[in-house]
Amino acid sequence: MKKSIIILLLFISTFSFAQSENAIVIGHSQEIQSKVLNEKRKINIYLPEGYNPNDTTKYPVVYIIDGGVEEDFFHITGIIRFNTQPWINRLPKSIVVGIENTDRRRDCSFAVDNLDFLKKMGFKKEQLPSYGGSANYIKFIATELQPYINSSYKTNHHKTVIGESFAGLLATEILLKHRDLFDTYIIMSPSLWWGNELLLKEAPALLAAKNKTKVKVYIGACNKDENIIMHEDAIALRDVLKKYGGAETTAFYDYLPDEVHATMMHQSVYNAFKMLYPKK
C-alpha cells in the first residue's frame, strides 16, 4: 500500500511539473515584403526586458546581418541581453534585429567585372552563381528595413551593425559609402579580398568624402595562420580608418589568436562591446 502511494505521488508530481512548463521565448519572427529586392524577407526581433509600447522609453537597435535563427541571432542576442543586465550594465537595453539570409553572397558582395580573383582564395566561380547585389541590399536596409523598424518599435537614433566574413564585407561597404546608416560598426574577418581588395583601394577617397558622421568601429581578426590575406586586410582596414577616417572615426582593432574564422564571432562580439562600451 505504501509503495502504491509513493508511486501515485510521483506520478502526480511529474504530471503537475509537465503541466506547468512554459516556453522560453527570446524573440519573434516576421516577414516583410521588399519592393527593392522583389522578395519577402524574414526578420527576427528581440525586444528588451521591460519594453512597453505605451511608455516613452526609446531604444537603440542592433542589426545582425547574418541574423537567422540557424545563424547568429540567438547567441548574439544572448551577449546583448547579458551585457544589459543591471549587475553588468555595460550596454543600454537594445532592440535586436536579425536579418535572415536568402542569398548571402549575392546580397553582401558588390558588383565586379570578373571573378578571376576567386582562385587565390580557394573558391571556384561555380560557387558564386549570383553576386554583386550589395547596392540593392543596402538600399533595402536604408529605405525599407530601418524605416519599418523605426515605425513599428520605439527606437532612438543609435544603430549598430554586426557582420562577419561576407557580412563583414557588406558592413565595411556601408561604413565607407553610407556611414550615416549606423553609428557603430562591429566588423569581423571581413572578406575584403573581394574584387581584388577594391574597397581598401577606394577607402582613402571614400573616407575623405564621407567622414563627418561620428562613428565607432570594431575590427576583429582571427588567427593569422589560417588565412594571412584576411588577417592583413583587417589590419589594412584599421590603418586606413585611423589615417583617413578623420576626428569623427574611432577605430578599435582586436586580434584573437586562439580563434579561427568559424569560431571567432561569439568571442569577438563580446570583446567588441567591452571595447566600445568600457566600464567607468
mmCIF file of C-alpha atoms in Angstrom:
data_model
loop_
_atom_site.group_PDB
_atom_site.id
_atom_site.type_symbol
_atom_site.label_atom_id
_atom_site.label_comp_id
_atom_site.label_asym_id
_atom_site.label_seq_id
_atom_site.Cartn_x
_atom_site.Cartn_y
_atom_site.Cartn_z
ATOM 1 C CA MET A 1 0.000 0.000 0.000
ATOM 2 C CA LYS A 2 2.769 2.400 0.989
ATOM 3 C CA LYS A 3 4.623 1.614 -2.257
ATOM 4 C CA SER A 4 1.478 2.345 -4.282
ATOM 5 C CA ILE A 5 1.043 5.742 -2.591
ATOM 6 C CA ILE A 6 4.653 6.685 -3.331
ATOM 7 C CA ILE A 7 4.241 5.745 -6.995
ATOM 8 C CA LEU A 8 0.978 7.713 -7.172
ATOM 9 C CA LEU A 9 2.595 10.783 -5.603
ATOM 10 C CA LEU A 10 5.496 10.578 -8.046
ATOM 11 C CA PHE A 11 3.038 10.353 -10.944
ATOM 12 C CA ILE A 12 1.051 13.338 -9.669
ATOM 13 C CA SER A 13 4.175 15.475 -9.142
ATOM 14 C CA THR A 14 5.521 14.553 -12.581
ATOM 15 C CA PHE A 15 2.167 15.367 -14.191
ATOM 16 C CA SER A 16 1.972 18.676 -12.316
ATOM 17 C CA PHE A 17 5.500 19.578 -13.404
ATOM 18 C CA ALA A 18 4.669 18.804 -17.029
ATOM 19 C CA GLN A 19 1.515 20.890 -16.837
ATOM 20 C CA SER A 20 3.414 23.921 -15.502
ATOM 21 C CA GLU A 21 6.021 24.025 -18.281
ATOM 22 C CA ASN A 22 6.244 27.283 -20.224
ATOM 23 C CA ALA A 23 8.156 28.050 -23.390
ATOM 24 C CA ILE A 24 11.199 30.303 -23.089
ATOM 25 C CA VAL A 25 10.720 32.958 -25.761
ATOM 26 C CA ILE A 26 13.617 35.206 -26.732
ATOM 27 C CA GLY A 27 12.012 36.960 -29.687
ATOM 28 C CA HIS A 28 9.658 36.691 -32.617
ATOM 29 C CA SER A 29 9.902 36.396 -36.391
ATOM 30 C CA GLN A 30 8.011 38.199 -39.115
ATOM 31 C CA GLU A 31 8.174 38.751 -42.854
ATOM 32 C CA ILE A 32 8.303 41.999 -44.742
ATOM 33 C CA GLN A 33 7.779 42.362 -48.467
ATOM 34 C CA SER A 34 10.696 44.137 -50.114
ATOM 35 C CA LYS A 35 9.985 46.026 -53.306
ATOM 36 C CA VAL A 36 13.689 46.751 -53.708
ATOM 37 C CA LEU A 37 14.699 43.078 -53.555
ATOM 38 C CA ASN A 38 11.435 41.801 -55.053
ATOM 39 C CA GLU A 39 11.098 39.135 -52.364
ATOM 40 C CA LYS A 40 9.853 38.560 -48.849
ATOM 41 C CA ARG A 41 12.487 38.887 -46.149
ATOM 42 C CA LYS A 42 12.257 37.265 -42.745
ATOM 43 C CA ILE A 43 13.497 39.222 -39.756
ATOM 44 C CA ASN A 44 13.941 38.068 -36.168
ATOM 45 C CA ILE A 45 13.329 40.600 -33.419
ATOM 46 C CA TYR A 46 14.263 40.715 -29.753
ATOM 47 C CA LEU A 47 12.666 43.343 -27.524
ATOM 48 C CA PRO A 48 14.482 44.134 -24.276
ATOM 49 C CA GLU A 49 13.111 43.323 -20.848
ATOM 50 C CA GLY A 50 10.631 45.933 -19.727
ATOM 51 C CA TYR A 51 9.777 47.050 -23.266
ATOM 52 C CA ASN A 52 6.388 48.735 -23.052
ATOM 53 C CA PRO A 53 4.724 50.098 -26.197
ATOM 54 C CA ASN A 54 2.798 52.566 -24.058
ATOM 55 C CA ASP A 55 5.666 54.347 -22.297
ATOM 56 C CA THR A 56 8.079 56.953 -23.682
ATOM 57 C CA THR A 57 11.328 54.971 -23.460
ATOM 58 C CA LYS A 58 13.190 54.588 -26.753
ATOM 59 C CA TYR A 59 15.903 52.046 -27.507
ATOM 60 C CA PRO A 60 18.982 51.678 -29.704
ATOM 61 C CA VAL A 61 18.829 48.983 -32.372
ATOM 62 C CA VAL A 62 21.430 46.321 -33.145
ATOM 63 C CA TYR A 63 21.204 44.853 -36.662
ATOM 64 C CA ILE A 64 22.757 41.411 -37.292
ATOM 65 C CA ILE A 65 23.388 40.806 -40.993
ATOM 66 C CA ASP A 66 23.665 37.027 -40.554
ATOM 67 C CA GLY A 67 20.686 37.156 -38.225
ATOM 68 C CA GLY A 68 18.852 33.924 -38.986
ATOM 69 C CA VAL A 69 17.727 31.543 -36.259
ATOM 70 C CA GLU A 70 20.172 28.978 -37.664
ATOM 71 C CA GLU A 71 22.876 31.633 -37.903
ATOM 72 C CA ASP A 72 23.802 34.220 -35.267
ATOM 73 C CA PHE A 73 20.540 35.635 -33.901
ATOM 74 C CA PHE A 74 20.317 33.606 -30.699
ATOM 75 C CA HIS A 75 23.893 33.709 -29.462
ATOM 76 C CA ILE A 76 24.488 37.385 -30.300
ATOM 77 C CA THR A 77 21.181 38.356 -28.702
ATOM 78 C CA GLY A 78 22.329 36.429 -25.632
ATOM 79 C CA ILE A 79 25.504 38.534 -25.426
ATOM 80 C CA ILE A 80 23.485 41.738 -25.744
ATOM 81 C CA ARG A 81 20.937 40.665 -23.156
ATOM 82 C CA PHE A 82 23.693 39.638 -20.729
ATOM 83 C CA ASN A 83 25.501 42.963 -21.071
ATOM 84 C CA THR A 84 22.313 44.926 -20.376
ATOM 85 C CA GLN A 85 21.556 43.156 -17.098
ATOM 86 C CA PRO A 86 21.569 45.571 -14.127
ATOM 87 C CA TRP A 87 24.526 43.858 -12.447
ATOM 88 C CA ILE A 88 26.565 44.245 -15.666
ATOM 89 C CA ASN A 89 25.086 47.430 -17.148
ATOM 90 C CA ARG A 90 27.649 47.714 -19.923
ATOM 91 C CA LEU A 91 25.178 48.368 -22.734
ATOM 92 C CA PRO A 92 21.903 50.238 -22.876
ATOM 93 C CA LYS A 93 18.902 47.950 -23.282
ATOM 94 C CA SER A 94 18.554 47.391 -27.003
ATOM 95 C CA ILE A 95 16.269 46.061 -29.694
ATOM 96 C CA VAL A 96 17.933 43.365 -31.812
ATOM 97 C CA VAL A 97 17.022 42.806 -35.469
ATOM 98 C CA GLY A 98 18.383 39.702 -37.179
ATOM 99 C CA ILE A 99 18.079 39.530 -40.953
ATOM 100 C CA GLU A 100 17.599 36.029 -42.381
ATOM 101 C CA ASN A 101 19.693 35.331 -45.464
ATOM 102 C CA THR A 102 18.202 34.219 -48.763
ATOM 103 C CA ASP A 103 21.306 34.601 -50.959
ATOM 104 C CA ARG A 104 24.125 35.772 -48.724
ATOM 105 C CA ARG A 105 26.938 36.093 -51.246
ATOM 106 C CA ARG A 106 24.706 37.935 -53.690
ATOM 107 C CA ASP A 107 23.494 40.412 -51.099
ATOM 108 C CA CYS A 108 26.821 41.025 -49.373
ATOM 109 C CA SER A 109 29.087 41.467 -52.413
ATOM 110 C CA PHE A 110 29.413 44.469 -54.702
ATOM 111 C CA ALA A 111 29.465 44.244 -58.494
ATOM 112 C CA VAL A 112 32.768 43.308 -60.159
ATOM 113 C CA ASP A 113 33.842 42.939 -63.780
ATOM 114 C CA ASN A 114 35.005 39.337 -63.375
ATOM 115 C CA LEU A 115 35.709 36.640 -60.796
ATOM 116 C CA ASP A 116 39.338 35.913 -61.642
ATOM 117 C CA PHE A 117 40.396 36.852 -58.107
ATOM 118 C CA LEU A 118 38.495 33.903 -56.596
ATOM 119 C CA LYS A 119 41.209 31.380 -57.376
ATOM 120 C CA LYS A 120 43.754 32.792 -54.928
ATOM 121 C CA MET A 121 41.160 32.479 -52.145
ATOM 122 C CA GLY A 122 40.394 28.849 -52.951
ATOM 123 C CA PHE A 123 36.964 29.477 -54.479
ATOM 124 C CA LYS A 124 35.608 28.312 -57.812
ATOM 125 C CA LYS A 125 33.414 30.531 -59.952
ATOM 126 C CA GLU A 126 30.674 27.897 -59.814
ATOM 127 C CA GLN A 127 30.397 28.513 -56.059
ATOM 128 C CA LEU A 128 29.055 32.004 -56.718
ATOM 129 C CA PRO A 129 26.219 31.654 -59.223
ATOM 130 C CA SER A 130 24.933 35.056 -58.133
ATOM 131 C CA TYR A 131 26.861 38.007 -56.752
ATOM 132 C CA GLY A 132 27.112 41.776 -56.911
ATOM 133 C CA GLY A 133 23.823 42.676 -55.228
ATOM 134 C CA SER A 134 25.056 44.769 -52.309
ATOM 135 C CA ALA A 135 23.838 48.090 -53.732
ATOM 136 C CA ASN A 136 20.260 46.795 -53.746
ATOM 137 C CA TYR A 137 20.671 45.192 -50.343
ATOM 138 C CA ILE A 138 21.969 48.408 -48.797
ATOM 139 C CA LYS A 139 19.041 50.238 -50.383
ATOM 140 C CA PHE A 140 16.696 47.677 -48.793
ATOM 141 C CA ILE A 141 18.247 48.303 -45.371
ATOM 142 C CA ALA A 142 18.152 52.088 -45.756
ATOM 143 C CA THR A 143 14.757 52.613 -47.391
ATOM 144 C CA GLU A 144 12.682 49.652 -46.206
ATOM 145 C CA LEU A 145 14.072 47.806 -43.191
ATOM 146 C CA GLN A 146 15.218 50.682 -41.000
ATOM 147 C CA PRO A 147 12.065 52.767 -41.661
ATOM 148 C CA TYR A 148 9.927 49.713 -40.879
ATOM 149 C CA ILE A 149 11.717 49.079 -37.583
ATOM 150 C CA ASN A 150 11.556 52.765 -36.636
ATOM 151 C CA SER A 151 7.822 52.951 -37.331
ATOM 152 C CA SER A 152 6.978 49.641 -35.645
ATOM 153 C CA TYR A 153 9.088 49.902 -32.491
ATOM 154 C CA LYS A 154 10.268 52.575 -30.090
ATOM 155 C CA THR A 155 13.739 53.319 -31.425
ATOM 156 C CA ASN A 156 16.189 56.121 -30.830
ATOM 157 C CA HIS A 157 18.878 57.287 -33.269
ATOM 158 C CA HIS A 158 21.614 54.844 -32.181
ATOM 159 C CA LYS A 159 22.136 51.946 -34.606
ATOM 160 C CA THR A 160 24.755 49.185 -34.606
ATOM 161 C CA VAL A 161 25.503 46.712 -37.390
ATOM 162 C CA ILE A 162 27.289 43.377 -36.897
ATOM 163 C CA GLY A 163 28.854 41.402 -39.737
ATOM 164 C CA GLU A 164 31.498 38.708 -40.214
ATOM 165 C CA SER A 165 33.165 37.389 -43.380
ATOM 166 C CA PHE A 166 30.934 38.305 -46.372
ATOM 167 C CA ALA A 167 28.630 40.131 -43.958
ATOM 168 C CA GLY A 168 31.740 41.969 -42.756
ATOM 169 C CA LEU A 169 32.432 42.955 -46.363
ATOM 170 C CA LEU A 170 28.930 44.426 -46.562
ATOM 171 C CA ALA A 171 29.334 46.241 -43.235
ATOM 172 C CA THR A 172 32.604 47.729 -44.489
ATOM 173 C CA GLU A 173 30.973 48.893 -47.715
ATOM 174 C CA ILE A 174 28.205 50.569 -45.727
ATOM 175 C CA LEU A 175 30.799 52.226 -43.477
ATOM 176 C CA LEU A 176 32.735 53.624 -46.425
ATOM 177 C CA LYS A 177 29.845 54.589 -48.698
ATOM 178 C CA HIS A 178 26.806 55.092 -46.433
ATOM 179 C CA ARG A 179 28.317 55.589 -42.988
ATOM 180 C CA ASP A 180 25.368 57.545 -41.603
ATOM 181 C CA LEU A 181 23.189 54.393 -41.719
ATOM 182 C CA PHE A 182 24.838 53.261 -38.461
ATOM 183 C CA ASP A 183 26.906 54.884 -35.742
ATOM 184 C CA THR A 184 28.562 51.685 -34.501
ATOM 185 C CA TYR A 185 30.146 49.025 -36.710
ATOM 186 C CA ILE A 186 31.275 45.593 -35.496
ATOM 187 C CA ILE A 187 33.237 44.031 -38.364
ATOM 188 C CA MET A 188 34.968 40.653 -38.097
ATOM 189 C CA SER A 189 37.270 38.919 -40.594
ATOM 190 C CA PRO A 190 35.736 40.890 -43.469
ATOM 191 C CA SER A 191 36.079 39.378 -46.946
ATOM 192 C CA LEU A 192 37.909 42.436 -48.238
ATOM 193 C CA TRP A 193 39.712 40.268 -50.779
ATOM 194 C CA TRP A 194 36.541 40.538 -52.866
ATOM 195 C CA GLY A 195 37.211 42.382 -56.118
ATOM 196 C CA ASN A 196 40.985 42.284 -55.577
ATOM 197 C CA GLU A 197 40.617 44.383 -52.416
ATOM 198 C CA LEU A 198 38.865 47.164 -54.303
ATOM 199 C CA LEU A 199 37.170 48.560 -51.186
ATOM 200 C CA LEU A 200 40.518 49.005 -49.447
ATOM 201 C CA LYS A 201 41.922 50.734 -52.524
ATOM 202 C CA GLU A 202 38.948 53.107 -52.674
ATOM 203 C CA ALA A 203 38.822 53.680 -48.908
ATOM 204 C CA PRO A 204 41.006 56.831 -48.668
ATOM 205 C CA ALA A 205 38.901 58.739 -51.198
ATOM 206 C CA LEU A 206 35.622 57.422 -49.790
ATOM 207 C CA LEU A 207 36.600 58.370 -46.244
ATOM 208 C CA ALA A 208 37.703 61.834 -47.319
ATOM 209 C CA ALA A 209 34.280 62.405 -48.851
ATOM 210 C CA LYS A 210 32.223 60.869 -46.035
ATOM 211 C CA ASN A 211 33.909 61.280 -42.653
ATOM 212 C CA LYS A 212 31.734 63.868 -40.954
ATOM 213 C CA THR A 213 29.358 61.479 -39.173
ATOM 214 C CA LYS A 214 30.674 60.283 -35.803
ATOM 215 C CA VAL A 215 31.180 56.506 -35.805
ATOM 216 C CA LYS A 216 32.853 53.832 -33.689
ATOM 217 C CA VAL A 217 34.304 50.819 -35.485
ATOM 218 C CA TYR A 218 35.481 47.498 -34.058
ATOM 219 C CA ILE A 219 37.585 45.269 -36.327
ATOM 220 C CA GLY A 220 38.226 41.691 -35.221
ATOM 221 C CA ALA A 221 40.719 39.287 -36.790
ATOM 222 C CA CYS A 222 41.217 35.577 -36.077
ATOM 223 C CA ASN A 223 44.411 33.517 -36.097
ATOM 224 C CA LYS A 224 46.616 34.778 -38.921
ATOM 225 C CA ASP A 225 47.936 31.300 -39.752
ATOM 226 C CA GLU A 226 44.502 30.230 -41.000
ATOM 227 C CA ASN A 227 44.266 32.948 -43.649
ATOM 228 C CA ILE A 228 47.031 35.525 -43.832
ATOM 229 C CA ILE A 229 45.260 37.538 -46.558
ATOM 230 C CA MET A 230 42.143 38.165 -44.450
ATOM 231 C CA HIS A 231 44.327 38.912 -41.429
ATOM 232 C CA GLU A 232 46.355 41.510 -43.328
ATOM 233 C CA ASP A 233 43.203 43.009 -44.854
ATOM 234 C CA ALA A 234 41.715 43.523 -41.379
ATOM 235 C CA ILE A 235 44.882 45.351 -40.305
ATOM 236 C CA ALA A 236 44.785 47.407 -43.508
ATOM 237 C CA LEU A 237 41.200 48.440 -42.744
ATOM 238 C CA ARG A 238 42.214 49.535 -39.261
ATOM 239 C CA ASP A 239 45.131 51.542 -40.633
ATOM 240 C CA VAL A 240 43.138 53.276 -43.352
ATOM 241 C CA LEU A 241 40.425 54.245 -40.856
ATOM 242 C CA LYS A 242 42.992 55.710 -38.484
ATOM 243 C CA LYS A 243 44.776 57.594 -41.274
ATOM 244 C CA TYR A 244 41.824 58.862 -43.308
ATOM 245 C CA GLY A 245 38.797 58.481 -41.047
ATOM 246 C CA GLY A 246 39.062 61.927 -39.513
ATOM 247 C CA ALA A 247 38.372 63.026 -35.967
ATOM 248 C CA GLU A 248 34.856 61.582 -36.073
ATOM 249 C CA THR A 249 36.059 57.990 -36.591
ATOM 250 C CA THR A 250 37.164 55.875 -33.632
ATOM 251 C CA ALA A 251 38.601 52.501 -34.640
ATOM 252 C CA PHE A 252 39.424 49.522 -32.418
ATOM 253 C CA TYR A 253 41.419 46.505 -33.572
ATOM 254 C CA ASP A 254 41.277 43.121 -31.843
ATOM 255 C CA TYR A 255 43.441 40.110 -32.708
ATOM 256 C CA LEU A 256 42.089 36.749 -31.494
ATOM 257 C CA PRO A 257 44.934 34.244 -31.970
ATOM 258 C CA ASP A 258 43.032 31.399 -30.296
ATOM 259 C CA GLU A 259 40.080 31.623 -32.702
ATOM 260 C CA VAL A 260 39.658 30.586 -36.327
ATOM 261 C CA HIS A 261 37.264 32.033 -38.875
ATOM 262 C CA ALA A 262 34.453 29.630 -37.971
ATOM 263 C CA THR A 263 34.719 30.124 -34.203
ATOM 264 C CA MET A 264 35.629 33.769 -33.706
ATOM 265 C CA MET A 265 32.285 35.555 -33.875
ATOM 266 C CA HIS A 266 30.929 34.974 -30.370
ATOM 267 C CA GLN A 267 34.141 35.925 -28.565
ATOM 268 C CA SER A 268 34.751 38.791 -30.958
ATOM 269 C CA VAL A 269 31.331 40.375 -30.422
ATOM 270 C CA TYR A 270 31.744 40.026 -26.659
ATOM 271 C CA ASN A 271 35.145 41.739 -26.903
ATOM 272 C CA ALA A 272 33.695 44.416 -29.170
ATOM 273 C CA PHE A 273 31.142 45.522 -26.613
ATOM 274 C CA LYS A 274 33.863 45.665 -23.940
ATOM 275 C CA MET A 275 35.972 47.935 -26.151
ATOM 276 C CA LEU A 276 33.129 50.066 -27.471
ATOM 277 C CA TYR A 277 31.464 50.485 -24.068
ATOM 278 C CA PRO A 278 34.245 50.481 -21.443
ATOM 279 C CA LYS A 279 33.096 50.281 -17.844
ATOM 280 C CA LYS A 280 33.633 53.527 -15.948
#
